Coordinates of N, CA and C in Angstrom, one line a residue:
M1 N 6.6 29.5 -22.4 CA 8.1 30.0 -22.4 C 9.3 29.8 -21.5
T2 N 10.5 29.8 -22.1 CA 11.8 29.4 -21.6 C 12.5 30.1 -20.9
T3 N 13.7 30.4 -20.0 CA 14.0 30.7 -18.9 C 15.3 30.6 -19.7
P4 N 16.5 31.5 -19.8 CA 17.4 32.1 -20.1 C 18.1 30.9 -19.9
A5 N 19.2 30.0 -20.7 CA 19.5 29.1 -20.6 C 20.7 29.0 -19.2
Q6 N 21.2 29.8 -19.3 CA 22.1 30.1 -18.5 C 21.4 30.3 -16.7
A7 N 20.3 30.1 -16.3 CA 19.9 30.2 -15.5 C 20.0 29.0 -14.8
S8 N 19.8 28.8 -13.3 CA 20.0 27.2 -12.8 C 18.6 26.6 -13.1
L9 N 17.4 27.0 -13.3 CA 16.8 26.5 -13.6 C 15.6 26.9 -14.9
L10 N 15.8 26.0 -15.5 CA 14.7 26.3 -16.6 C 13.2 25.9 -16.3
V11 N 12.4 26.9 -16.9 CA 10.5 26.6 -16.6 C 9.8 26.6 -17.8
E12 N 9.7 25.9 -18.8 CA 9.2 25.3 -20.3 C 7.7 25.5 -19.8
R13 N 6.0 25.6 -20.7 CA 5.2 25.1 -20.7 C 5.0 24.5 -21.6
L14 N 4.6 23.6 -21.6 CA 4.2 22.4 -22.7 C 2.5 22.4 -23.2
D15 N 1.7 23.5 -23.1 CA 0.3 23.1 -23.4 C -0.5 23.7 -21.5
D16 N -0.9 22.1 -20.9 CA -1.4 22.3 -20.3 C -0.2 21.5 -18.6
V17 N 0.9 21.8 -19.2 CA 2.2 21.1 -18.7 C 2.9 21.7 -18.2
L18 N 3.7 21.7 -17.2 CA 4.7 22.4 -16.5 C 6.1 22.0 -16.6
V19 N 7.0 21.7 -17.0 CA 8.1 21.2 -17.0 C 9.3 21.9 -16.3
I20 N 10.0 21.7 -15.5 CA 11.0 22.2 -14.5 C 12.3 21.8 -14.7
T21 N 12.9 22.6 -15.2 CA 14.1 21.2 -14.8 C 15.6 22.1 -14.7
L22 N 16.3 21.5 -13.9 CA 17.6 21.6 -12.8 C 18.2 21.2 -13.5
N23 N 18.6 23.1 -14.2 CA 20.1 22.9 -14.8 C 21.5 23.4 -14.1
R24 N 22.5 23.0 -13.6 CA 23.8 22.9 -12.8 C 24.3 21.5 -13.3
P25 N 24.3 21.5 -14.4 CA 24.7 20.0 -15.5 C 26.6 19.8 -14.6
R26 N 27.3 21.1 -14.5 CA 28.7 20.5 -13.9 C 28.4 20.2 -12.4
A27 N 27.7 20.9 -11.7 CA 27.1 20.0 -10.6 C 26.2 19.1 -10.3
R28 N 25.8 18.4 -11.4 CA 24.8 17.2 -12.0 C 23.5 17.4 -10.9
N29 N 23.6 19.6 -10.9 CA 22.0 19.4 -10.6 C 21.8 19.8 -9.0
A30 N 22.8 19.9 -8.3 CA 23.2 19.7 -6.9 C 22.5 21.2 -6.8
L31 N 21.2 21.3 -5.2 CA 20.9 22.6 -5.1 C 21.5 23.3 -4.4
D32 N 21.3 24.1 -4.8 CA 22.2 25.7 -3.6 C 21.0 26.3 -3.4
I33 N 20.9 27.3 -2.4 CA 19.8 28.0 -2.2 C 19.0 28.8 -3.5
D34 N 20.3 29.2 -4.2 CA 19.4 30.1 -5.4 C 18.6 29.5 -5.9
T35 N 18.8 27.8 -6.8 CA 18.0 27.2 -7.3 C 16.9 26.6 -6.4
A36 N 17.2 26.4 -5.0 CA 16.0 26.2 -4.4 C 15.0 26.9 -4.5
R37 N 15.3 28.4 -3.8 CA 14.2 28.9 -3.5 C 13.5 29.5 -5.9
A38 N 14.2 28.9 -6.7 CA 13.4 28.7 -8.4 C 12.7 28.2 -8.4
L39 N 12.9 26.7 -7.4 CA 12.1 25.8 -7.9 C 11.1 25.8 -7.3
D40 N 11.1 26.3 -5.6 CA 9.8 26.7 -5.2 C 8.9 28.0 -6.3
G41 N 9.9 28.4 -6.5 CA 8.5 29.7 -7.4 C 7.9 29.2 -8.6
A42 N 8.8 27.9 -8.9 CA 7.9 27.3 -10.5 C 7.0 26.6 -10.0
L43 N 7.2 25.5 -9.0 CA 6.2 25.1 -8.4 C 4.6 25.7 -7.8
S44 N 5.0 27.4 -7.3 CA 3.8 27.9 -7.0 C 3.1 28.1 -8.3
E45 N 4.4 28.7 -9.3 CA 3.7 29.1 -10.6 C 2.7 27.9 -11.0
L46 N 3.0 26.4 -10.6 CA 2.1 25.7 -11.4 C 1.0 25.4 -10.7
Y47 N 1.0 25.8 -9.0 CA 0.1 25.4 -8.4 C -1.2 26.7 -8.3
E48 N -0.8 27.8 -8.5 CA -1.6 28.9 -9.3 C -2.5 29.6 -10.2
D49 N -1.6 28.3 -11.1 CA -2.4 28.9 -13.0 C -3.3 27.7 -13.4
P50 N -4.5 28.7 -12.6 CA -5.3 27.3 -13.3 C -5.2 26.8 -14.6
A51 N -4.3 27.0 -15.6 CA -4.3 26.7 -16.9 C -3.5 25.7 -17.2
L52 N -3.1 25.0 -15.8 CA -1.7 24.0 -15.8 C -2.2 23.1 -14.6
R53 N -1.7 21.9 -15.1 CA -2.3 20.7 -15.0 C -1.5 19.6 -14.3
V54 N -0.6 19.3 -14.5 CA 0.4 18.8 -14.3 C 2.0 19.0 -14.4
G55 N 2.9 19.2 -13.4 CA 4.5 19.7 -13.6 C 5.2 18.0 -13.7
V56 N 5.8 18.5 -13.9 CA 7.5 17.4 -14.6 C 8.5 18.3 -14.0
V57 N 8.9 17.3 -13.4 CA 10.3 17.5 -12.4 C 11.2 16.7 -13.4
T58 N 12.7 17.2 -14.0 CA 13.9 16.7 -14.7 C 15.0 17.6 -14.6
G59 N 16.0 16.8 -14.8 CA 17.4 17.5 -14.8 C 18.1 17.8 -15.7
A60 N 18.9 18.3 -16.2 CA 19.9 18.3 -17.6 C 20.5 17.8 -17.2
G61 N 21.4 18.1 -18.8 CA 22.7 17.1 -18.8 C 23.1 15.9 -18.4
G62 N 22.3 14.9 -18.3 CA 22.2 13.6 -17.9 C 21.8 12.8 -16.5
H63 N 22.0 14.1 -15.5 CA 21.3 13.8 -14.0 C 20.4 14.0 -13.4
F64 N 19.6 13.3 -12.9 CA 18.5 14.5 -12.6 C 18.7 15.3 -10.9
C65 N 19.4 14.8 -9.9 CA 19.5 15.8 -8.9 C 20.2 15.0 -8.0
A66 N 21.7 15.6 -7.7 CA 23.0 15.0 -6.7 C 22.4 15.5 -5.7
G67 N 21.7 16.6 -5.2 CA 21.5 16.9 -3.3 C 21.8 18.1 -3.3
M68 N 22.1 18.1 -1.9 CA 22.3 19.5 -2.1 C 23.7 20.0 -2.8
D69 N 24.2 21.0 -2.5 CA 25.6 21.6 -2.9 C 26.2 21.4 -1.7
L70 N 27.3 20.6 -1.5 CA 28.3 20.3 0.1 C 29.1 22.0 -0.5
K71 N 29.4 21.9 -1.6 CA 30.3 23.3 -1.3 C 30.1 24.2 -1.1
K72 N 28.7 24.6 -0.9 CA 27.4 25.8 -0.6 C 27.6 25.4 0.4
F73 N 27.2 24.7 1.4 CA 26.5 24.2 2.8 C 26.8 25.2 3.6
P74 N 28.4 25.7 3.7 CA 29.0 26.0 5.0 C 28.6 27.8 4.7
V75 N 28.0 28.4 3.9 CA 27.8 29.7 3.7 C 25.9 29.7 3.8
D76 N 25.7 28.5 2.9 CA 24.1 28.5 3.0 C 23.2 28.0 3.4
G77 N 23.8 27.0 4.2 CA 23.3 25.7 4.6 C 22.3 25.2 4.0
V78 N 21.3 24.2 4.4 CA 20.8 23.1 4.0 C 19.7 24.0 2.6
P79 N 20.0 23.7 1.7 CA 18.6 25.0 0.6 C 17.2 24.5 0.6
V80 N 16.4 24.5 1.8 CA 15.4 24.3 2.4 C 14.6 25.5 2.1
V81 N 13.4 25.8 1.7 CA 12.1 27.2 1.4 C 11.0 27.2 2.4
A82 N 11.1 28.2 3.7 CA 10.3 28.3 4.7 C 10.0 26.8 4.9
D83 N 8.7 26.3 5.0 CA 8.4 25.2 6.0 C 8.0 24.4 4.8
R84 N 8.3 24.3 3.4 CA 8.2 24.0 1.8 C 9.3 23.0 1.9
G85 N 10.5 22.3 2.7 CA 11.5 21.8 3.1 C 12.4 21.6 1.3
L86 N 13.3 20.8 1.2 CA 14.1 21.1 0.6 C 13.2 21.5 -0.9
G87 N 14.0 23.0 -1.3 CA 13.4 23.5 -2.8 C 12.4 23.6 -3.1
G88 N 11.2 24.0 -1.7 CA 9.9 23.9 -1.8 C 9.6 22.6 -2.3
L89 N 9.9 21.4 -1.8 CA 9.3 20.3 -2.8 C 8.9 19.1 -1.6
T90 N 10.1 18.9 -0.5 CA 9.9 17.9 0.1 C 9.1 17.5 1.1
R91 N 8.6 18.9 1.5 CA 7.3 19.0 2.8 C 6.1 19.7 2.6
A92 N 6.3 19.9 0.8 CA 5.1 20.5 0.7 C 3.2 19.5 0.6
E93 N 2.8 20.2 0.0 CA 1.4 19.7 -0.2 C 1.0 20.1 -1.3
P94 N 1.6 19.7 -2.4 CA 1.4 19.8 -3.7 C -0.4 19.6 -4.5
T95 N -0.8 21.0 -5.1 CA -2.5 20.5 -5.0 C -2.0 19.9 -6.7
K96 N -1.3 19.4 -7.3 CA -1.5 19.3 -8.9 C -0.6 18.0 -9.0
P97 N -0.6 17.0 -9.5 CA 0.3 16.3 -9.3 C 1.7 16.8 -10.5
L98 N 2.7 15.8 -9.7 CA 4.0 16.2 -10.2 C 4.7 14.6 -10.7
I99 N 5.5 14.9 -11.4 CA 5.8 13.7 -12.2 C 7.6 14.0 -12.3
A100 N 8.3 12.7 -11.6 CA 10.0 13.2 -11.5 C 10.3 12.1 -12.8
A101 N 10.9 12.9 -13.4 CA 11.6 12.8 -15.0 C 13.3 12.3 -14.9
V102 N 13.6 10.8 -14.0 CA 15.0 10.9 -13.6 C 15.8 10.4 -14.4
E103 N 17.2 10.6 -14.8 CA 18.1 10.0 -15.5 C 19.6 10.2 -14.5
G104 N 20.6 9.4 -15.1 CA 21.7 9.0 -13.9 C 21.2 9.2 -12.8
A105 N 21.9 10.4 -11.7 CA 21.9 10.6 -10.7 C 21.0 11.0 -10.2
A106 N 20.2 10.0 -9.0 CA 19.0 10.6 -8.2 C 19.6 10.7 -6.8
V107 N 20.2 11.1 -6.4 CA 21.1 10.9 -4.8 C 21.1 12.1 -4.2
G108 N 20.8 11.1 -2.5 CA 20.9 12.4 -1.3 C 19.5 12.8 -1.1
G109 N 19.8 14.2 -1.1 CA 18.5 15.0 -1.9 C 17.5 15.1 -2.5
G110 N 18.5 14.5 -4.2 CA 17.9 14.5 -5.5 C 16.7 13.4 -5.1
L111 N 17.4 12.2 -4.2 CA 16.1 11.2 -4.2 C 14.7 11.9 -3.9
E112 N 15.4 12.7 -2.8 CA 14.2 12.8 -1.7 C 13.3 13.8 -2.3
L113 N 13.9 14.2 -3.1 CA 13.1 15.3 -4.4 C 12.1 14.5 -5.3
A114 N 12.7 13.2 -5.8 CA 12.3 12.4 -6.9 C 10.7 11.6 -5.8
L115 N 11.3 11.6 -4.8 CA 10.0 10.3 -3.1 C 9.3 11.4 -2.9
A116 N 9.3 12.3 -3.1 CA 8.2 13.5 -2.6 C 6.8 13.8 -3.7
C117 N 7.7 13.7 -5.5 CA 6.7 13.7 -6.1 C 5.7 12.3 -6.5
D118 N 4.6 12.6 -6.9 CA 3.8 11.3 -7.2 C 4.0 10.5 -7.8
L119 N 5.1 10.2 -9.3 CA 5.0 9.2 -10.1 C 6.7 9.3 -10.7
I120 N 7.2 8.9 -10.6 CA 8.6 8.9 -11.0 C 8.8 7.6 -12.2
V121 N 9.3 8.3 -13.2 CA 9.8 7.3 -14.3 C 11.1 7.7 -14.1
A122 N 12.4 7.1 -14.7 CA 13.2 6.8 -14.7 C 14.2 5.9 -15.3
G123 N 14.8 6.5 -16.8 CA 15.8 6.2 -17.6 C 17.1 4.4 -16.9
S124 N 17.3 4.0 -17.5 CA 17.5 2.4 -17.0 C 18.8 1.9 -16.1
G125 N 19.4 3.5 -17.3 CA 21.3 3.7 -16.1 C 20.8 4.3 -15.0
A126 N 19.6 5.2 -14.5 CA 19.5 5.4 -13.6 C 20.7 4.9 -12.1
V127 N 20.5 5.9 -11.2 CA 20.9 5.8 -9.7 C 20.4 6.4 -8.7
L128 N 19.8 5.4 -8.5 CA 19.1 6.0 -6.7 C 19.7 5.5 -5.7
A129 N 19.8 6.6 -4.4 CA 21.1 6.3 -3.4 C 20.3 7.3 -2.3
L130 N 20.8 7.1 -1.3 CA 20.7 7.4 -0.2 C 21.9 7.5 0.9
P131 N 23.4 8.3 0.0 CA 24.5 7.7 0.6 C 24.5 8.6 1.8
E132 N 23.7 9.7 2.3 CA 24.2 10.7 3.6 C 24.8 10.0 4.9
V133 N 24.5 8.1 5.4 CA 25.3 7.5 6.2 C 27.0 7.7 5.7
T134 N 27.1 7.3 4.9 CA 28.4 7.5 4.5 C 28.9 8.4 5.0
R135 N 28.5 9.9 5.2 CA 29.0 11.0 5.8 C 29.0 11.3 6.4
G136 N 28.5 10.3 7.3 CA 28.3 11.3 9.1 C 26.6 11.6 9.2
L137 N 25.7 11.6 8.1 CA 24.5 12.6 8.5 C 23.4 11.5 8.1
I138 N 22.6 12.0 7.7 CA 21.2 11.2 8.0 C 20.1 12.1 7.1
P139 N 19.6 11.3 6.2 CA 18.6 11.3 5.2 C 17.7 13.1 5.8
A140 N 17.7 13.7 5.6 CA 17.1 14.8 6.7 C 15.9 15.4 6.1
E141 N 15.6 15.4 4.9 CA 13.9 15.5 3.9 C 13.2 14.9 3.5
G142 N 13.4 13.5 4.2 CA 11.8 12.4 4.4 C 12.5 11.4 3.5
G143 N 13.7 10.8 3.3 CA 14.5 9.8 2.8 C 14.1 8.6 3.8
A144 N 14.6 8.7 4.5 CA 14.4 7.5 6.3 C 12.7 7.8 6.3
V145 N 11.9 8.8 6.2 CA 10.4 8.7 6.4 C 9.9 8.2 5.1
R146 N 9.9 8.0 3.8 CA 9.4 7.3 2.9 C 9.7 6.6 2.8
L147 N 11.2 6.2 2.7 CA 11.5 5.3 1.5 C 11.3 3.8 2.1
P148 N 10.9 3.9 3.6 CA 11.2 2.3 3.8 C 9.2 1.6 3.7
H149 N 8.5 2.7 3.2 CA 7.5 2.7 3.0 C 6.6 2.8 1.8
R150 N 8.4 2.3 0.6 CA 7.9 2.2 -0.5 C 8.7 1.7 -1.6
L151 N 9.5 1.2 -0.8 CA 9.9 -0.7 -0.8 C 10.3 -1.4 0.2
P152 N 10.3 -2.7 -0.2 CA 10.3 -3.5 1.1 C 11.0 -3.1 2.4
Y153 N 10.9 -3.4 3.2 CA 11.6 -3.0 4.4 C 13.0 -3.3 4.6
H154 N 13.3 -4.2 4.6 CA 14.9 -4.9 4.3 C 15.7 -4.2 3.3
L155 N 15.2 -4.5 2.1 CA 15.6 -3.2 0.8 C 15.9 -1.7 0.9
A156 N 14.8 -1.1 1.9 CA 15.1 0.0 1.8 C 16.1 0.2 3.5
M157 N 16.4 -0.7 3.8 CA 17.6 -0.4 5.5 C 18.3 -0.8 4.5
E158 N 18.9 -1.4 3.7 CA 19.7 -1.8 3.5 C 20.6 -0.4 2.6
M159 N 19.7 0.5 1.8 CA 20.0 1.7 0.9 C 20.2 2.7 2.2
L160 N 19.4 2.7 2.7 CA 19.8 3.6 4.1 C 20.9 3.4 4.9
L161 N 20.8 2.2 5.3 CA 22.7 1.9 6.1 C 23.4 1.7 5.6
T162 N 23.6 0.8 4.3 CA 24.3 1.4 4.0 C 24.7 2.3 2.6
G163 N 24.2 3.2 2.9 CA 24.8 4.1 1.4 C 25.2 3.5 0.0
A164 N 24.7 2.2 0.1 CA 24.5 1.6 -1.5 C 23.2 1.9 -2.1
P165 N 24.0 2.1 -3.6 CA 22.7 2.8 -4.7 C 21.6 1.1 -5.0
L166 N 20.8 1.5 -6.1 CA 19.3 0.6 -6.0 C 19.4 1.2 -7.6
A167 N 19.8 0.0 -8.2 CA 19.4 0.2 -10.0 C 18.1 0.5 -10.4
A168 N 18.4 1.3 -11.1 CA 16.2 1.9 -11.6 C 15.9 0.4 -11.6
G169 N 16.3 -0.3 -12.7 CA 15.8 -1.8 -12.6 C 15.0 -2.7 -11.8
L170 N 16.2 -3.0 -11.1 CA 15.3 -3.1 -9.8 C 14.4 -2.4 -8.9
A171 N 14.7 -1.5 -9.1 CA 13.7 0.2 -8.2 C 12.5 -0.5 -9.0
G172 N 12.8 -0.4 -10.3 CA 11.1 -0.8 -11.1 C 10.9 -1.8 -10.5
R173 N 11.3 -3.0 -10.4 CA 10.9 -4.5 -10.3 C 9.8 -4.0 -8.6
H174 N 10.3 -3.1 -7.7 CA 10.3 -3.3 -6.6 C 8.7 -2.4 -6.2
G175 N 8.2 -1.3 -7.3 CA 7.7 -0.3 -7.3 C 7.8 1.1 -6.7
L176 N 9.0 1.2 -6.4 CA 9.7 2.3 -6.5 C 9.6 3.3 -7.6
V177 N 9.8 2.6 -9.1 CA 9.6 4.3 -9.9 C 8.2 3.7 -10.5
N178 N 8.0 4.0 -11.7 CA 6.2 3.4 -12.1 C 7.3 3.1 -13.7
R179 N 7.6 4.0 -14.3 CA 8.3 3.2 -15.8 C 9.5 3.1 -15.8
V180 N 10.1 2.2 -16.1 CA 12.2 2.5 -16.8 C 12.0 2.3 -18.1
V181 N 12.8 3.2 -18.1 CA 13.1 3.5 -19.9 C 14.0 3.0 -20.2
P182 N 14.5 3.4 -21.9 CA 15.9 3.8 -22.0 C 16.4 4.7 -21.7
D183 N 17.8 5.2 -21.3 CA 18.1 6.3 -21.4 C 18.1 7.3 -22.4
G184 N 18.1 8.5 -21.8 CA 17.7 10.0 -22.7 C 15.8 9.9 -22.9
E185 N 15.2 8.9 -22.1 CA 13.5 8.6 -23.0 C 13.4 9.3 -20.9
A186 N 13.7 9.0 -20.8 CA 12.8 9.6 -19.2 C 11.7 11.2 -19.2
L187 N 12.1 11.8 -19.9 CA 11.1 13.0 -19.6 C 10.3 13.1 -20.9
E188 N 10.5 12.2 -22.0 CA 9.8 11.9 -22.9 C 8.3 11.0 -22.3
E189 N 8.5 10.1 -21.4 CA 7.6 9.2 -21.1 C 7.2 9.5 -20.3
A190 N 7.9 10.4 -18.9 CA 7.0 11.5 -17.5 C 6.0 12.2 -18.6
L191 N 6.4 12.6 -20.4 CA 5.1 13.9 -20.6 C 4.2 13.5 -20.8
S192 N 4.2 12.2 -21.4 CA 2.9 11.2 -22.4 C 2.2 11.0 -20.9
L193 N 2.8 10.1 -19.6 CA 2.2 10.3 -18.4 C 1.3 11.6 -17.9
A194 N 2.0 12.9 -18.3 CA 1.8 14.3 -18.0 C 0.3 14.8 -18.9
R195 N 0.5 14.1 -20.2 CA -0.8 14.4 -20.8 C -1.9 13.5 -20.3
L196 N -1.6 12.3 -20.1 CA -3.1 11.5 -19.8 C -3.2 11.9 -18.7
I197 N -2.8 12.3 -17.9 CA -3.1 12.8 -16.6 C -4.0 14.1 -16.5
A198 N -3.5 15.3 -17.7 CA -4.4 16.5 -17.4 C -5.2 16.3 -18.8
G199 N -5.4 14.7 -19.3 CA -7.0 15.3 -19.8 C -8.2 14.4 -19.1
H200 N -8.0 14.0 -17.8 CA -9.1 13.9 -17.4 C -9.4 15.0 -16.3
P201 N -10.4 15.4 -15.9 CA -11.3 16.2 -15.3 C -10.0 16.6 -13.8
P202 N -9.9 18.0 -13.5 CA -8.8 18.3 -12.3 C -9.5 18.4 -11.2
E203 N -10.8 18.1 -10.9 CA -11.1 18.5 -9.5 C -11.3 17.1 -9.4
A204 N -11.0 16.3 -10.2 CA -11.4 14.7 -9.8 C -10.2 14.4 -9.4
V205 N -8.9 14.8 -10.2 CA -7.6 14.6 -10.3 C -6.9 15.4 -8.8
R206 N -7.5 16.6 -8.3 CA -6.9 17.2 -7.4 C -7.4 15.9 -6.2
A207 N -9.0 15.8 -5.5 CA -9.7 15.2 -5.4 C -8.9 13.4 -4.7
I208 N -7.9 12.8 -5.8 CA -7.4 11.6 -5.5 C -6.1 12.0 -5.6
Q209 N -5.3 13.2 -5.6 CA -4.1 13.5 -5.1 C -4.0 13.6 -3.3
S210 N -5.5 14.0 -3.3 CA -5.6 14.6 -1.9 C -5.9 13.7 -0.8
L211 N -6.6 13.1 -1.2 CA -6.9 11.7 -0.5 C -5.9 10.5 -0.9
A212 N -4.6 10.2 -1.4 CA -3.7 9.6 -1.5 C -2.9 9.6 -0.6
R213 N -2.5 11.2 -1.1 CA -1.2 12.0 -0.3 C -1.3 11.8 1.4
S214 N -2.6 12.2 1.9 CA -3.3 12.1 3.5 C -3.3 10.3 3.8
S215 N -2.9 9.7 3.0 CA -3.0 8.0 3.5 C -1.8 7.4 3.5
Q216 N -0.9 8.3 3.2 CA 0.6 7.7 3.2 C 1.2 7.3 4.4
D217 N 1.6 6.5 4.8 CA 2.4 5.9 6.1 C 3.1 6.6 6.1
G218 N 3.8 6.7 7.3 CA 5.0 7.2 7.2 C 4.8 8.5 7.5
V219 N 4.5 9.7 6.7 CA 4.7 11.2 6.4 C 3.8 11.8 7.4
S220 N 4.1 11.9 8.4 CA 3.1 12.5 9.7 C 4.2 14.2 10.6
G221 N 2.9 14.1 11.1 CA 3.1 15.7 11.6 C 4.7 14.5 12.9
A222 N 4.8 13.3 13.2 CA 5.9 13.1 14.5 C 6.8 12.7 14.1
S223 N 6.6 12.1 12.2 CA 7.9 11.6 11.8 C 8.3 12.6 11.7
W224 N 7.9 13.9 11.1 CA 9.0 15.3 11.0 C 9.4 16.2 12.1
R225 N 9.0 15.8 13.2 CA 9.2 16.3 14.2 C 10.7 15.7 14.4
L226 N 10.3 14.2 15.0 CA 11.9 13.2 15.3 C 12.7 13.6 14.5
Q227 N 12.6 13.6 12.6 CA 13.4 13.5 12.1 C 14.4 14.6 11.9
D228 N 14.0 16.4 12.5 CA 14.5 17.3 13.0 C 15.3 17.3 13.9
S229 N 14.8 16.7 15.1 CA 15.3 16.7 16.1 C 16.1 15.8 16.3
L230 N 16.4 15.0 15.3 CA 17.7 13.6 15.0 C 18.6 14.4 13.6
G231 N 18.1 15.1 13.0 CA 18.9 16.1 12.1 C 19.2 17.2 12.2
A232 N 19.0 17.8 13.7 CA 19.7 18.8 14.5 C 21.0 18.5 14.7
A233 N 21.1 17.7 15.2 CA 22.6 17.0 15.8 C 23.4 17.1 15.1
F234 N 23.5 17.1 13.2 CA 24.1 16.8 12.5 C 24.4 18.4 11.8
F235 N 23.4 18.7 11.1 CA 23.4 20.0 10.2 C 23.2 21.3 11.2
G236 N 22.8 21.2 12.3 CA 23.0 22.4 12.7 C 24.3 22.1 13.3
S237 N 25.2 21.3 13.6 CA 26.4 21.5 14.1 C 27.5 22.4 13.1
E238 N 28.8 22.6 13.7 CA 30.0 23.8 13.3 C 30.8 23.1 12.3
R239 N 30.5 21.6 12.0 CA 31.3 20.8 11.5 C 31.3 20.6 10.2
P240 N 31.9 21.0 9.0 CA 32.4 21.0 8.4 C 32.1 19.5 7.3
L241 N 31.3 19.1 6.3 CA 30.7 18.2 5.9 C 31.4 17.5 5.1
P242 N 32.6 15.9 5.7 CA 32.7 15.0 4.7 C 32.2 15.7 3.3
Q243 N 33.5 15.5 2.2 CA 33.3 15.2 1.1 C 33.2 14.3 0.3
K244 N 33.9 12.8 0.7 CA 33.6 12.0 0.3 C 32.8 10.7 0.7
G245 N 33.0 9.8 -0.1 CA 32.1 8.6 0.6 C 30.6 9.4 -0.5
G246 N 30.0 8.1 -0.6 CA 28.7 8.2 -1.3 C 28.5 6.9 -2.3
P247 N 27.5 6.5 -3.5 CA 28.0 5.3 -4.7 C 28.6 6.5 -5.8
K248 N 29.2 5.6 -6.2 CA 30.3 5.5 -7.4 C 28.7 5.9 -8.5
L249 N 28.7 7.6 -9.1 CA 27.6 7.8 -10.4 C 28.6 7.5 -12.0
P250 N 27.1 7.6 -12.2 CA 27.6 7.6 -13.4 C 28.2 9.0 -14.4
A251 N 28.9 9.6 -15.1 CA 30.2 10.3 -15.6 C 28.7 11.3 -16.5

């Protein structure tokens, strides 16, 4: 079943795979609080329904996600959901595999959403970036915690300290993404991986996912506490967010 096209989030069941599509293409699928809550609800559906095995998160209109909606930040704040983080994903403990199908921009919180997934498939023209430093901010939903453990340290630090984007091809060569495919084919490739995973015994899949996630370097309670104490100085202030800076994104 697919949600109405005007919704900011589309949810489609393809047998035992749940496809979750961020659907704010005019805003490059930037998250506002309503979309974040809808994403959290879709993830809950995935985890709670025994007929569903794997989730795929993607974006409409040629982009994955450009992070949080800065225009709505002064009113809504950061679009986090309870203790589960941005969109109910970045701090959650998923009980079923998640695959990010990335086209176009995966920037700021958008890249943090992808990093919180178990696998990433990217179109060849995808732009991956954490440009928060260019706005006088920090990646406060896991970007600075996870990225140095997913890339060679110096490459990760170049991205974090300069805000420079990483091309999908280079991300693939360094293992940040699982597959790099022609533009427009990321979702289909992600679905191929999802179907392969869904064909295995679910108990084994869940156990392996749990073991692997528990051993991730850097994602610990101490890391989240330090990140939050630093982030409070930026996102907890009354000053408006600057609107310029960051990587040049594809149209």
